PDB file of C-alpha atoms in Angstrom:
ATOM      1  CA  UNK A   1      -8.147   7.338 -10.668  1.00 86.00           C
ATOM      2  CA  UNK A   2      -6.403   5.362  -7.939  1.00 90.00           C
ATOM      3  CA  UNK A   3      -9.372   5.644  -5.581  1.00 93.00           C
ATOM      4  CA  UNK A   4     -11.624   4.446  -8.384  1.00 94.00           C
ATOM      5  CA  UNK A   5      -9.319   1.432  -8.849  1.00 93.00           C
ATOM      6  CA  UNK A   6      -9.546   0.665  -5.111  1.00 93.00           C
ATOM      7  CA  UNK A   7     -13.333   0.929  -5.307  1.00 94.00           C
ATOM      8  CA  UNK A   8     -13.494  -1.396  -8.364  1.00 94.00           C
ATOM      9  CA  UNK A   9     -11.005  -4.017  -7.201  1.00 93.00           C
ATOM     10  CA  UNK A  10     -10.517  -4.019  -3.430  1.00 91.00           C
ATOM     11  CA  UNK A  11     -13.769  -2.869  -1.856  1.00 91.00           C
ATOM     12  CA  UNK A  12     -17.056  -4.718  -1.278  1.00 90.00           C
ATOM     13  CA  UNK A  13     -18.559  -2.503  -4.003  1.00 89.00           C
ATOM     14  CA  UNK A  14     -16.227  -4.107  -6.537  1.00 89.00           C
ATOM     15  CA  UNK A  15     -14.339  -7.371  -6.855  1.00 92.00           C
ATOM     16  CA  UNK A  16     -13.583  -7.674  -3.113  1.00 90.00           C
ATOM     17  CA  UNK A  17      -9.906  -8.548  -3.583  1.00 91.00           C
ATOM     18  CA  UNK A  18      -9.176  -7.221  -0.094  1.00 90.00           C
ATOM     19  CA  UNK A  19     -11.566  -8.275   2.671  1.00 90.00           C
ATOM     20  CA  UNK A  20     -10.251  -5.484   4.909  1.00 90.00           C
ATOM     21  CA  UNK A  21     -11.030  -2.604   2.551  1.00 92.00           C
ATOM     22  CA  UNK A  22     -14.438  -1.172   3.410  1.00 92.00           C
ATOM     23  CA  UNK A  23     -14.447   1.468   0.673  1.00 93.00           C
ATOM     24  CA  UNK A  24     -12.096   3.662  -1.346  1.00 94.00           C
ATOM     25  CA  UNK A  25     -11.798   5.808   1.773  1.00 94.00           C
ATOM     26  CA  UNK A  26     -11.475   3.301   4.673  1.00 94.00           C
ATOM     27  CA  UNK A  27      -9.494   0.130   5.281  1.00 92.00           C
ATOM     28  CA  UNK A  28      -8.693  -2.042   8.252  1.00 90.00           C
ATOM     29  CA  UNK A  29     -12.274  -3.287   8.544  1.00 92.00           C
ATOM     30  CA  UNK A  30     -12.663  -6.718  10.090  1.00 90.00           C
ATOM     31  CA  UNK A  31      -9.353  -6.539  11.942  1.00 89.00           C
ATOM     32  CA  UNK A  32     -10.656  -5.122  15.197  1.00 90.00           C
ATOM     33  CA  UNK A  33     -10.044  -8.407  17.051  1.00 92.00           C
ATOM     34  CA  UNK A  34      -6.333  -7.967  16.181  1.00 87.00           C
ATOM     35  CA  UNK A  35      -6.283  -4.444  17.585  1.00 84.00           C
ATOM     36  CA  UNK A  36      -6.538  -2.726  14.210  1.00 85.00           C
ATOM     37  CA  UNK A  37      -9.208  -0.064  13.883  1.00 89.00           C
ATOM     38  CA  UNK A  38     -10.642   1.007  10.537  1.00 94.00           C
ATOM     39  CA  UNK A  39      -9.077   4.273   9.414  1.00 93.00           C
ATOM     40  CA  UNK A  40      -8.684   6.320   6.254  1.00 94.00           C
ATOM     41  CA  UNK A  41      -6.683   5.172   3.254  1.00 93.00           C
ATOM     42  CA  UNK A  42      -3.847   7.517   2.285  1.00 92.00           C
ATOM     43  CA  UNK A  43      -3.104   7.868  -1.407  1.00 94.00           C
ATOM     44  CA  UNK A  44       0.482   8.602  -2.418  1.00 94.00           C
ATOM     45  CA  UNK A  45       1.933   9.028  -5.879  1.00 95.00           C
ATOM     46  CA  UNK A  46       5.494   8.514  -7.049  1.00 95.00           C
ATOM     47  CA  UNK A  47       6.990   9.515 -10.371  1.00 96.00           C
ATOM     48  CA  UNK A  48      10.188   7.698  -9.402  1.00 96.00           C
ATOM     49  CA  UNK A  49      11.788   5.656 -12.135  1.00 95.00           C
ATOM     50  CA  UNK A  50      14.645   4.340 -10.018  1.00 96.00           C
ATOM     51  CA  UNK A  51      14.500   1.968  -7.083  1.00 94.00           C
ATOM     52  CA  UNK A  52      16.297   4.437  -4.818  1.00 95.00           C
ATOM     53  CA  UNK A  53      13.864   7.260  -5.585  1.00 97.00           C
ATOM     54  CA  UNK A  54      10.892   4.958  -5.125  1.00 95.00           C
ATOM     55  CA  UNK A  55      12.207   3.923  -1.707  1.00 94.00           C
ATOM     56  CA  UNK A  56      12.449   7.607  -0.760  1.00 96.00           C
ATOM     57  CA  UNK A  57       8.826   8.175  -1.798  1.00 96.00           C
ATOM     58  CA  UNK A  58       7.662   5.011  -0.021  1.00 94.00           C
ATOM     59  CA  UNK A  59       9.384   6.017   3.211  1.00 95.00           C
ATOM     60  CA  UNK A  60       8.006   9.561   3.031  1.00 96.00           C
ATOM     61  CA  UNK A  61       4.487   8.091   2.879  1.00 93.00           C
ATOM     62  CA  UNK A  62       5.248   5.463   5.547  1.00 92.00           C
ATOM     63  CA  UNK A  63       6.739   8.029   7.932  1.00 91.00           C
ATOM     64  CA  UNK A  64       3.696  10.247   7.487  1.00 90.00           C
ATOM     65  CA  UNK A  65       1.494   7.282   8.339  1.00 88.00           C
ATOM     66  CA  UNK A  66       3.560   6.350  11.410  1.00 86.00           C
ATOM     67  CA  UNK A  67       3.719   9.934  12.669  1.00 88.00           C
ATOM     68  CA  UNK A  68      -0.049  10.344  12.354  1.00 87.00           C
ATOM     69  CA  UNK A  69      -0.788   7.308  14.507  1.00 81.00           C
ATOM     70  CA  UNK A  70      -3.053   4.403  13.808  1.00 77.00           C
ATOM     71  CA  UNK A  71      -6.216   6.500  13.919  1.00 82.00           C
ATOM     72  CA  UNK A  72      -5.049   8.764  11.096  1.00 89.00           C
ATOM     73  CA  UNK A  73      -4.276   6.206   8.360  1.00 90.00           C
ATOM     74  CA  UNK A  74      -4.827   2.476   8.050  1.00 89.00           C
ATOM     75  CA  UNK A  75      -3.324   1.887   4.608  1.00 89.00           C
ATOM     76  CA  UNK A  76      -1.255   3.621   1.981  1.00 90.00           C
ATOM     77  CA  UNK A  77      -1.937   3.029  -1.686  1.00 92.00           C
ATOM     78  CA  UNK A  78       1.228   4.100  -3.477  1.00 92.00           C
ATOM     79  CA  UNK A  79       0.857   4.502  -7.221  1.00 93.00           C
ATOM     80  CA  UNK A  80       4.063   4.392  -9.217  1.00 94.00           C
ATOM     81  CA  UNK A  81       3.155   4.597 -12.914  1.00 94.00           C
ATOM     82  CA  UNK A  82       6.785   4.485 -14.058  1.00 94.00           C
ATOM     83  CA  UNK A  83       6.733   0.840 -13.002  1.00 94.00           C
ATOM     84  CA  UNK A  84       3.548  -0.149 -14.862  1.00 93.00           C
ATOM     85  CA  UNK A  85       5.480  -1.853 -17.661  1.00 95.00           C
ATOM     86  CA  UNK A  86       8.149  -3.240 -15.350  1.00 95.00           C
ATOM     87  CA  UNK A  87       6.164  -5.821 -13.378  1.00 92.00           C
ATOM     88  CA  UNK A  88       8.962  -8.413 -13.403  1.00 94.00           C
ATOM     89  CA  UNK A  89      11.452  -5.974 -11.907  1.00 94.00           C
ATOM     90  CA  UNK A  90       8.857  -4.762  -9.386  1.00 91.00           C
ATOM     91  CA  UNK A  91       8.051  -8.313  -8.311  1.00 91.00           C
ATOM     92  CA  UNK A  92      11.668  -9.560  -8.182  1.00 94.00           C
ATOM     93  CA  UNK A  93      13.448  -6.458  -6.905  1.00 93.00           C
ATOM     94  CA  UNK A  94      11.332  -3.540  -5.740  1.00 92.00           C
ATOM     95  CA  UNK A  95       8.765  -5.259  -3.548  1.00 90.00           C
ATOM     96  CA  UNK A  96      11.347  -7.424  -1.732  1.00 93.00           C
ATOM     97  CA  UNK A  97      13.406  -4.265  -1.077  1.00 93.00           C
ATOM     98  CA  UNK A  98      10.374  -2.418   0.285  1.00 91.00           C
ATOM     99  CA  UNK A  99       9.546  -5.332   2.552  1.00 91.00           C
ATOM    100  CA  UNK A 100      13.184  -5.786   3.662  1.00 93.00           C
ATOM    101  CA  UNK A 101      13.515  -2.074   4.432  1.00 93.00           C
ATOM    102  CA  UNK A 102      10.442  -2.220   6.668  1.00 91.00           C
ATOM    103  CA  UNK A 103      11.879  -5.220   8.518  1.00 92.00           C
ATOM    104  CA  UNK A 104      15.354  -3.662   8.746  1.00 94.00           C
ATOM    105  CA  UNK A 105      13.802  -0.567  10.303  1.00 91.00           C
ATOM    106  CA  UNK A 106      12.208  -2.781  12.958  1.00 90.00           C
ATOM    107  CA  UNK A 107       8.730  -1.803  11.808  1.00 87.00           C
ATOM    108  CA  UNK A 108       7.454  -5.185  10.635  1.00 84.00           C
ATOM    109  CA  UNK A 109       4.676  -5.177  13.239  1.00 80.00           C
ATOM    110  CA  UNK A 110       3.782  -1.540  12.543  1.00 80.00           C
ATOM    111  CA  UNK A 111       3.919  -1.418   8.748  1.00 81.00           C
ATOM    112  CA  UNK A 112       2.838  -4.310   6.592  1.00 71.00           C
ATOM    113  CA  UNK A 113       3.396  -4.377   2.868  1.00 65.00           C
ATOM    114  CA  UNK A 114       0.911  -6.045   0.545  1.00 64.00           C
ATOM    115  CA  UNK A 115       1.714  -6.773  -3.067  1.00 54.00           C
ATOM    116  CA  UNK A 116      -1.242  -6.022  -5.340  1.00 48.00           C
TER     117      UNK A 116
END
């Protein structure tokens, strides 16, 4: 279902909300001049209902991406359905924490977080 959402909303086959998503399988397109090569999209799923557990799941996916190198994965789409009805908390608390944790880890130029 998540790949279908990416296809419908982010890719050129859908609404084109992300100009760098080539398909539900590949992202990073159009960024070659910045040294970013198109690579597969990794899909991760979290059942976490707490911020702490969600951070654990996020970092597990991010570490897998970093360990695989830039050719292995260009983007991670992390679905967290426990947060579907908690948009305000996600926007005010969770996303800023995810972004701050990336910066605190010194990975701001390696991992970028996009709020969608």
